[in-house]
mmCIF file of C-alpha atoms in Angstrom:
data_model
loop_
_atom_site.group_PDB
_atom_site.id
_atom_site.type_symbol
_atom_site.label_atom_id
_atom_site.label_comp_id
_atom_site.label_asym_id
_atom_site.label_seq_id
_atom_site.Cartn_x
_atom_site.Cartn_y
_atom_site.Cartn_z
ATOM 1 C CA UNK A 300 19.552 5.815 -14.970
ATOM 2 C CA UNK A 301 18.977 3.152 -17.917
ATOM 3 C CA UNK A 302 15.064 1.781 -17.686
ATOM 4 C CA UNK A 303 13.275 -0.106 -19.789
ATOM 5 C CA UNK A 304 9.181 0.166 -20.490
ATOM 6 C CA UNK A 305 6.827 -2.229 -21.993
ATOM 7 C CA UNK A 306 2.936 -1.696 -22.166
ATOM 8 C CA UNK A 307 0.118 -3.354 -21.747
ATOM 9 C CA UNK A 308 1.444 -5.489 -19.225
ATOM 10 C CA UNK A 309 -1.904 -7.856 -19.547
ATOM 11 C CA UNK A 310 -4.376 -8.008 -22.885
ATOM 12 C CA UNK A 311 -7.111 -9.764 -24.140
ATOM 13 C CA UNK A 312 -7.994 -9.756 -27.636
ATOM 14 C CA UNK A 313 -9.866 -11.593 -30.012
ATOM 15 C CA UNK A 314 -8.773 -13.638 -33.065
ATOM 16 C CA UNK A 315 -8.499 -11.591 -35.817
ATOM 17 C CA UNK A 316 -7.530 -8.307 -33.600
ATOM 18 C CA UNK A 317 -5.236 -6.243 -34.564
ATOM 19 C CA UNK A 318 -2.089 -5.909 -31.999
ATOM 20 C CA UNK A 319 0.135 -3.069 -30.730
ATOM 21 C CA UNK A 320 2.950 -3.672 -27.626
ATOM 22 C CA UNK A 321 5.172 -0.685 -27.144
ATOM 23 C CA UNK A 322 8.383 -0.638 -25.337
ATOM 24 C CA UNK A 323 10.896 2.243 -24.777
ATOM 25 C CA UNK A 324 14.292 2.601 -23.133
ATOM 26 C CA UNK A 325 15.027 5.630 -21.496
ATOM 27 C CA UNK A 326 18.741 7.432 -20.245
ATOM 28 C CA UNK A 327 20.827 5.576 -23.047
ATOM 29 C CA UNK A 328 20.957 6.283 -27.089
ATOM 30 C CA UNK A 329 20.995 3.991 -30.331
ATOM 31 C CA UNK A 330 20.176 0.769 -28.088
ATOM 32 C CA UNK A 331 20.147 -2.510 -29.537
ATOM 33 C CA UNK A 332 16.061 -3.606 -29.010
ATOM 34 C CA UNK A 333 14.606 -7.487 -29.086
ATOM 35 C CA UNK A 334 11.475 -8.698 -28.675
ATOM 36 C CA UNK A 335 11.103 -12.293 -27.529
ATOM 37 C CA UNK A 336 8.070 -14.447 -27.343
ATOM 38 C CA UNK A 337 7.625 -17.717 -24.187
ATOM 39 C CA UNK A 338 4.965 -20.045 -24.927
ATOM 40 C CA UNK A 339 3.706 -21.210 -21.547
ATOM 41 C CA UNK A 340 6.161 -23.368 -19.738
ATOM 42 C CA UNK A 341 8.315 -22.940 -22.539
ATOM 43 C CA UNK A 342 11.832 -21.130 -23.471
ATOM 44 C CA UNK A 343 12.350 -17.645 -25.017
ATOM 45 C CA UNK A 344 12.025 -17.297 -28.873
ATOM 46 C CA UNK A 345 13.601 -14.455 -30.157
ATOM 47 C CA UNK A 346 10.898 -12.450 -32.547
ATOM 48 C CA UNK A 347 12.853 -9.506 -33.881
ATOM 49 C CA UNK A 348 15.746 -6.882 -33.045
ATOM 50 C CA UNK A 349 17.261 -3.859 -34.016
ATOM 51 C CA UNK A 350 20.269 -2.250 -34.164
ATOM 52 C CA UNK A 351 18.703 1.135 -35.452
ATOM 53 C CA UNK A 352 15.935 3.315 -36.272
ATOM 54 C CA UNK A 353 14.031 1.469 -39.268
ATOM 55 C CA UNK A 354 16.250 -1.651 -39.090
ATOM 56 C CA UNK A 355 14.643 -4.804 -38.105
ATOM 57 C CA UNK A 356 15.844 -8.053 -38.239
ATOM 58 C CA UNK A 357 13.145 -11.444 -38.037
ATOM 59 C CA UNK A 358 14.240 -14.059 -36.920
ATOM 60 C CA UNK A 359 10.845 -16.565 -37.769
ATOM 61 C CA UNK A 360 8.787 -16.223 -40.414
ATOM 62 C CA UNK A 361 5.076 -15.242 -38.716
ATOM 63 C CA UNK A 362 1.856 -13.362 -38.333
ATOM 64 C CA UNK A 363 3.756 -10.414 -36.206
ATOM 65 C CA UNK A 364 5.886 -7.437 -37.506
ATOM 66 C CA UNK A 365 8.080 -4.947 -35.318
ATOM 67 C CA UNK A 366 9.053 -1.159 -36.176
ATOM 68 C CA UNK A 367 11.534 0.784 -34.811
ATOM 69 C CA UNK A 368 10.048 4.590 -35.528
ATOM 70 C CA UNK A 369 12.452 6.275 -32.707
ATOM 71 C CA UNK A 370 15.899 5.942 -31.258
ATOM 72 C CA UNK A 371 14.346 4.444 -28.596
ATOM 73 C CA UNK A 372 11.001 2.921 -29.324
ATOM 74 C CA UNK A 373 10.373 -0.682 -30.432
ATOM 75 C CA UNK A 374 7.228 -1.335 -31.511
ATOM 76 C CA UNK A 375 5.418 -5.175 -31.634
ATOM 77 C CA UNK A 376 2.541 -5.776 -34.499
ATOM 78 C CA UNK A 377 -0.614 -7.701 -35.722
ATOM 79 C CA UNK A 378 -2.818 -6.942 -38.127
ATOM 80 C CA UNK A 379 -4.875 -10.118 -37.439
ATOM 81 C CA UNK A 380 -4.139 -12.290 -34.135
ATOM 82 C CA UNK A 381 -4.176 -15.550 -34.559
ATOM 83 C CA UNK A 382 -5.013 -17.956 -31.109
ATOM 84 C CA UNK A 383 -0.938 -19.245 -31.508
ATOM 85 C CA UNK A 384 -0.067 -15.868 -30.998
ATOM 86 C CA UNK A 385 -0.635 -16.438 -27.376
ATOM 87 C CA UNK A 386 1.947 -16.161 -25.047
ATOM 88 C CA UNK A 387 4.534 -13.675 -22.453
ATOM 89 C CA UNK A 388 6.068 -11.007 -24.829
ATOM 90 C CA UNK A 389 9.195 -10.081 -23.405
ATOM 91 C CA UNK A 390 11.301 -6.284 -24.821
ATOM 92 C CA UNK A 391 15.018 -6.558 -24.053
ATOM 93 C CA UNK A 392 17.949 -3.958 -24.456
ATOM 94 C CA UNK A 393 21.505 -4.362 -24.119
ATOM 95 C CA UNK A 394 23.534 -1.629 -23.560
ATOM 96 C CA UNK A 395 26.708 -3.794 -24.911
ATOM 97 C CA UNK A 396 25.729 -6.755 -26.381
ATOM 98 C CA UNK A 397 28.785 -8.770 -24.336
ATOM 99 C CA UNK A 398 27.112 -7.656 -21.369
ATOM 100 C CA UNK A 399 23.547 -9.314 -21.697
ATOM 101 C CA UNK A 400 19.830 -7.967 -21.659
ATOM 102 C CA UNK A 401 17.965 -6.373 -19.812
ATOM 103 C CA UNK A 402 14.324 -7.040 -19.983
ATOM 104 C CA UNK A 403 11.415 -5.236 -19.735
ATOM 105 C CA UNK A 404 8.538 -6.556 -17.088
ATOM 106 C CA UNK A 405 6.689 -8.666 -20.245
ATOM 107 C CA UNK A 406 3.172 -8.437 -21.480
ATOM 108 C CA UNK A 407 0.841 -11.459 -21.334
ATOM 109 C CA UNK A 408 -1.172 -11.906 -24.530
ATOM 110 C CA UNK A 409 -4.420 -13.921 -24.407
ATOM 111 C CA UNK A 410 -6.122 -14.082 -27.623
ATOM 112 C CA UNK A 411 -9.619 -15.688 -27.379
ATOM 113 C CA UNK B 20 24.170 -23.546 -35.420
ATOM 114 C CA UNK B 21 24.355 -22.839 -31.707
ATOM 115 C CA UNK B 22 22.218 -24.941 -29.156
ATOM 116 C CA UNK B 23 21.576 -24.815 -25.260
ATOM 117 C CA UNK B 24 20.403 -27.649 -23.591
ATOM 118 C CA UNK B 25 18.964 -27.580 -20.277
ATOM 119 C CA UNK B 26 18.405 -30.868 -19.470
ATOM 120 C CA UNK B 27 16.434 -30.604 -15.655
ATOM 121 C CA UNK B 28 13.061 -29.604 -16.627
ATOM 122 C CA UNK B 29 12.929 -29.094 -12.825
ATOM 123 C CA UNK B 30 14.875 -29.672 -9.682
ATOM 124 C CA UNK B 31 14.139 -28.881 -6.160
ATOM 125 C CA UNK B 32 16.209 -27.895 -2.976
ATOM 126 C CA UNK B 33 15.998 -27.703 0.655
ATOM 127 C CA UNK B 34 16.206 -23.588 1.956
ATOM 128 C CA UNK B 35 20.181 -23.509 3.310
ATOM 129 C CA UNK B 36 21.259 -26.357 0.696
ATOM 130 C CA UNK B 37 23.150 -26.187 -1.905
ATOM 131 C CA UNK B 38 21.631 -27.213 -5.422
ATOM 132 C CA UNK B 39 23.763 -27.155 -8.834
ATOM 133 C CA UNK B 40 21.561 -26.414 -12.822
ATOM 134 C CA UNK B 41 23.125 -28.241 -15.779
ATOM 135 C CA UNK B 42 23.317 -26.445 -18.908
ATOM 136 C CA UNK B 43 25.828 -27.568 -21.873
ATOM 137 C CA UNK B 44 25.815 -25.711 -25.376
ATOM 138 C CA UNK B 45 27.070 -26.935 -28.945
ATOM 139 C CA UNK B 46 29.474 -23.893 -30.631
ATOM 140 C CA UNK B 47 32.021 -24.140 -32.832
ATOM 141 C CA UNK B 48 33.200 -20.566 -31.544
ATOM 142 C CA UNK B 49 36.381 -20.135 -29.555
ATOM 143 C CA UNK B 50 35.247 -16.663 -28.285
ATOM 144 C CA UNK B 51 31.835 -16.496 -26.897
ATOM 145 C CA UNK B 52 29.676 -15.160 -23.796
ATOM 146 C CA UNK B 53 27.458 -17.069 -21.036
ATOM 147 C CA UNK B 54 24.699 -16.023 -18.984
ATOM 148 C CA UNK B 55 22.374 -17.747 -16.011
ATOM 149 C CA UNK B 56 19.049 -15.265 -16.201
ATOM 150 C CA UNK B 57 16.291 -15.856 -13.322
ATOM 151 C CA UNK B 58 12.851 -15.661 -13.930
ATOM 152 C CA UNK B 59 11.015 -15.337 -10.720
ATOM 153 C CA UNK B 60 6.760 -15.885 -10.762
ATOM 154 C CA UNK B 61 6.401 -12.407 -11.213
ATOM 155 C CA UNK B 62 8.085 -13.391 -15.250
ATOM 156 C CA UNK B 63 10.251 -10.610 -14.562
ATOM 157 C CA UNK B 64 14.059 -11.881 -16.540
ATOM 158 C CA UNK B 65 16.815 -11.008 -14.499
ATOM 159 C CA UNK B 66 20.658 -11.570 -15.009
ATOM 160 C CA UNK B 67 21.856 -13.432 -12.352
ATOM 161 C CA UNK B 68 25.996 -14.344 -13.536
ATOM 162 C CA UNK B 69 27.972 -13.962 -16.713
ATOM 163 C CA UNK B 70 30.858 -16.120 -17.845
ATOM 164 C CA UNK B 71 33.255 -14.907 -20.855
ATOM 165 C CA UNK B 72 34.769 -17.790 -22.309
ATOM 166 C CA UNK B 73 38.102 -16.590 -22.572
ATOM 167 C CA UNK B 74 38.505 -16.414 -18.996
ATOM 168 C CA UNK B 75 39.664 -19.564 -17.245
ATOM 169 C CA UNK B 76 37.947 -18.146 -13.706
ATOM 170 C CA UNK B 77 34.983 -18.962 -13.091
ATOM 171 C CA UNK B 78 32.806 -16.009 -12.241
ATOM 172 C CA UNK B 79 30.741 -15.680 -8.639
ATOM 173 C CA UNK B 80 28.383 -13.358 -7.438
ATOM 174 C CA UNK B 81 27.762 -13.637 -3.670
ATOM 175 C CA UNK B 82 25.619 -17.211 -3.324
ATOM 176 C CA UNK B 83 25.884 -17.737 -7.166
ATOM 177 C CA UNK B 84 28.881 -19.445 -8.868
ATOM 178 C CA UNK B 85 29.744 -21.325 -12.274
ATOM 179 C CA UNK B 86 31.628 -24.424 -13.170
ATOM 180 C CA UNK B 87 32.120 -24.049 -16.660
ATOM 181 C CA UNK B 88 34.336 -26.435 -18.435
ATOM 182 C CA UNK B 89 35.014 -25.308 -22.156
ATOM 183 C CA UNK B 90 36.995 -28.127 -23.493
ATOM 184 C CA UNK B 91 33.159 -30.115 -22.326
ATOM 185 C CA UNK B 92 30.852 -26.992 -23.210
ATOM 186 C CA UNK B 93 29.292 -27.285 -20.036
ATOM 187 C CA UNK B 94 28.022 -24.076 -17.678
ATOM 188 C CA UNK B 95 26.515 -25.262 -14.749
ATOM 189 C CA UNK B 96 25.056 -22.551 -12.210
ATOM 190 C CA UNK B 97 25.458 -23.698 -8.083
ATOM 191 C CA UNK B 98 23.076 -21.817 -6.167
ATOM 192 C CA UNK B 99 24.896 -21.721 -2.198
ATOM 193 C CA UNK B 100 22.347 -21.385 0.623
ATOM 194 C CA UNK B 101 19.352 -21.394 -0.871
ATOM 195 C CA UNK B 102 16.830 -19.214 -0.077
ATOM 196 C CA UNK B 103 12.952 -19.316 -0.709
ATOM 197 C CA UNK B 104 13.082 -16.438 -3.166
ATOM 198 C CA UNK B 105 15.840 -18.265 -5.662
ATOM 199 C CA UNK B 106 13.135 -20.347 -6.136
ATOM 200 C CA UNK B 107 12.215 -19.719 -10.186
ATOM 201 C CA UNK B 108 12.645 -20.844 -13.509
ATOM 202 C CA UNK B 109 16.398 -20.844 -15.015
ATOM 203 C CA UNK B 110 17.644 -20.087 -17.982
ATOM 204 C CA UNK B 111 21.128 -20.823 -19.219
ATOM 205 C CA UNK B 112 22.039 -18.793 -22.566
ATOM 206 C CA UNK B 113 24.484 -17.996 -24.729
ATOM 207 C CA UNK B 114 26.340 -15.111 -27.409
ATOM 208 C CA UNK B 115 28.995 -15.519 -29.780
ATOM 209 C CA UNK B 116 30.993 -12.521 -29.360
ATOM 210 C CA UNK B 117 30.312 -9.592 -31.387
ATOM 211 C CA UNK B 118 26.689 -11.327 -32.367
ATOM 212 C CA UNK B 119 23.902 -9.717 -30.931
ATOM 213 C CA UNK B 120 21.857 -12.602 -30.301
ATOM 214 C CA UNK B 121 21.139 -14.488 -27.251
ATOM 215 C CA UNK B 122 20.228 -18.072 -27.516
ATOM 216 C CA UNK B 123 18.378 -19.426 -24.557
ATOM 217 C CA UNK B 124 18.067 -22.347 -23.375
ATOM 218 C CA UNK B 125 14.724 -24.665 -22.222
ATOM 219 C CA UNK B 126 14.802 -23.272 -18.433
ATOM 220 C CA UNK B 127 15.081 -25.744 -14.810
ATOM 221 C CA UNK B 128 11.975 -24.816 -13.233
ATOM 222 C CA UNK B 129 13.628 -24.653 -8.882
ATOM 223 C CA UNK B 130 11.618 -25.268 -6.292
ATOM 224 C CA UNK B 131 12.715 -24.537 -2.727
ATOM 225 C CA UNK B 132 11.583 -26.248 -0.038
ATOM 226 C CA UNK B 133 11.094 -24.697 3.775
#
């Protein structure tokens, strides 16, 4: 079966920090990947996708980066957190993009 | 460019009752896709229905149904017999066909009441 992984599901760092969230998809190939950000109480901004293995697409200009190393490995990045940078990190798949996402269980980000 | 509106910030309904979510979207597409996602407290995003615009029918899935009206650009999601664990935040969205990206509306934070 198709799953979805994201880790850490809760962090605390401080400002200035670098940052690292993982997410992998397993039982499928060549997946389209996003990562989306929600402020709290807010909406979903989409961050970045992918369509394949070193291509990324941003979609707003920020302090975050995202690599795509393996088929099925998106990776979420900092160098230096900045307290905005706060928020529910959400990794989504499709497995046809007609059909909708499916998301992985979200990290919470706290920077302090 | 393509925007979803949700305009209930939040709404509330009595367990059994019947409660309906607005959502209308601006396109200039003819072809496009529709989706109602659920996120419960636990933040977890879920799909709950999916509408494809070509299709005049609006789609169900057991207590979940759709009124969408093209020609307005409206999607609205009716929630039948509501139960204490629909209640959530909602999120209408939307994906021009053969685009990969999903454009997500505000959310209508649902509260159910015993």
């Amino acid at each position: 079966s198709q799953t979805i992984h994201q880790w850490p599901a809760t962090l605390v760092q401080p400002v200035g920090s670098p940052l690292s969230l993982e997410c992998t998809v397993e039982g499928t190939s060549n997946p389209n990947l996003y990562w989306y950000r929600q402020a709290a109480g807010r909406g979903l901004q989409l961050l970045f996708y992918s369509v394949g293995i070193g291509q990324i697409s941003s979609e707003v200009p920020q302090n975050l980066s995202a690599s795509r190393p393996q088929d099925r490995q998106f990776i979420l990045s900092s160098k230096k957190l900045l307290l905005s940078d706060s928020g529910f990190y959400l990794c989504a798949w499709s497995p046809n993009p007609n059909y909708g996402y499916t998301f992985g269980s979200g990290t919470r980000l706290t920077v302090v | 460019a393509q925007t979803v509106t949700q305009s209930q910030p939040e709404m509330s309904v009595q367990e059994a009752e019947t409660v309906t979510l607005s959502c209308t979207y601006d396109t200039s597409e003819s072809d496009y896709y529709l989706f109602w996602y659920k996120q419960p407290p636990s933040r977890q995003m879920i799909l709950v229905i999916r509408q494809e615009a070509y299709k005049q029918q609006n789609a169900t899935e057991n207590r979940f149904s759709v009124n969408f009206q093209k020609a307005a650009k409206s999607f609205s999601l009716k929630i039948s017999d509501s139960q204490l664990g629909d209640a959530a935040m909602y999120f209408c969205a939307y994906m021009k066909t053969s685009y990969d990206k999903v454009i997500f509306g505000p959310g209508t934070s649902l509260s159910v009441i015993p």
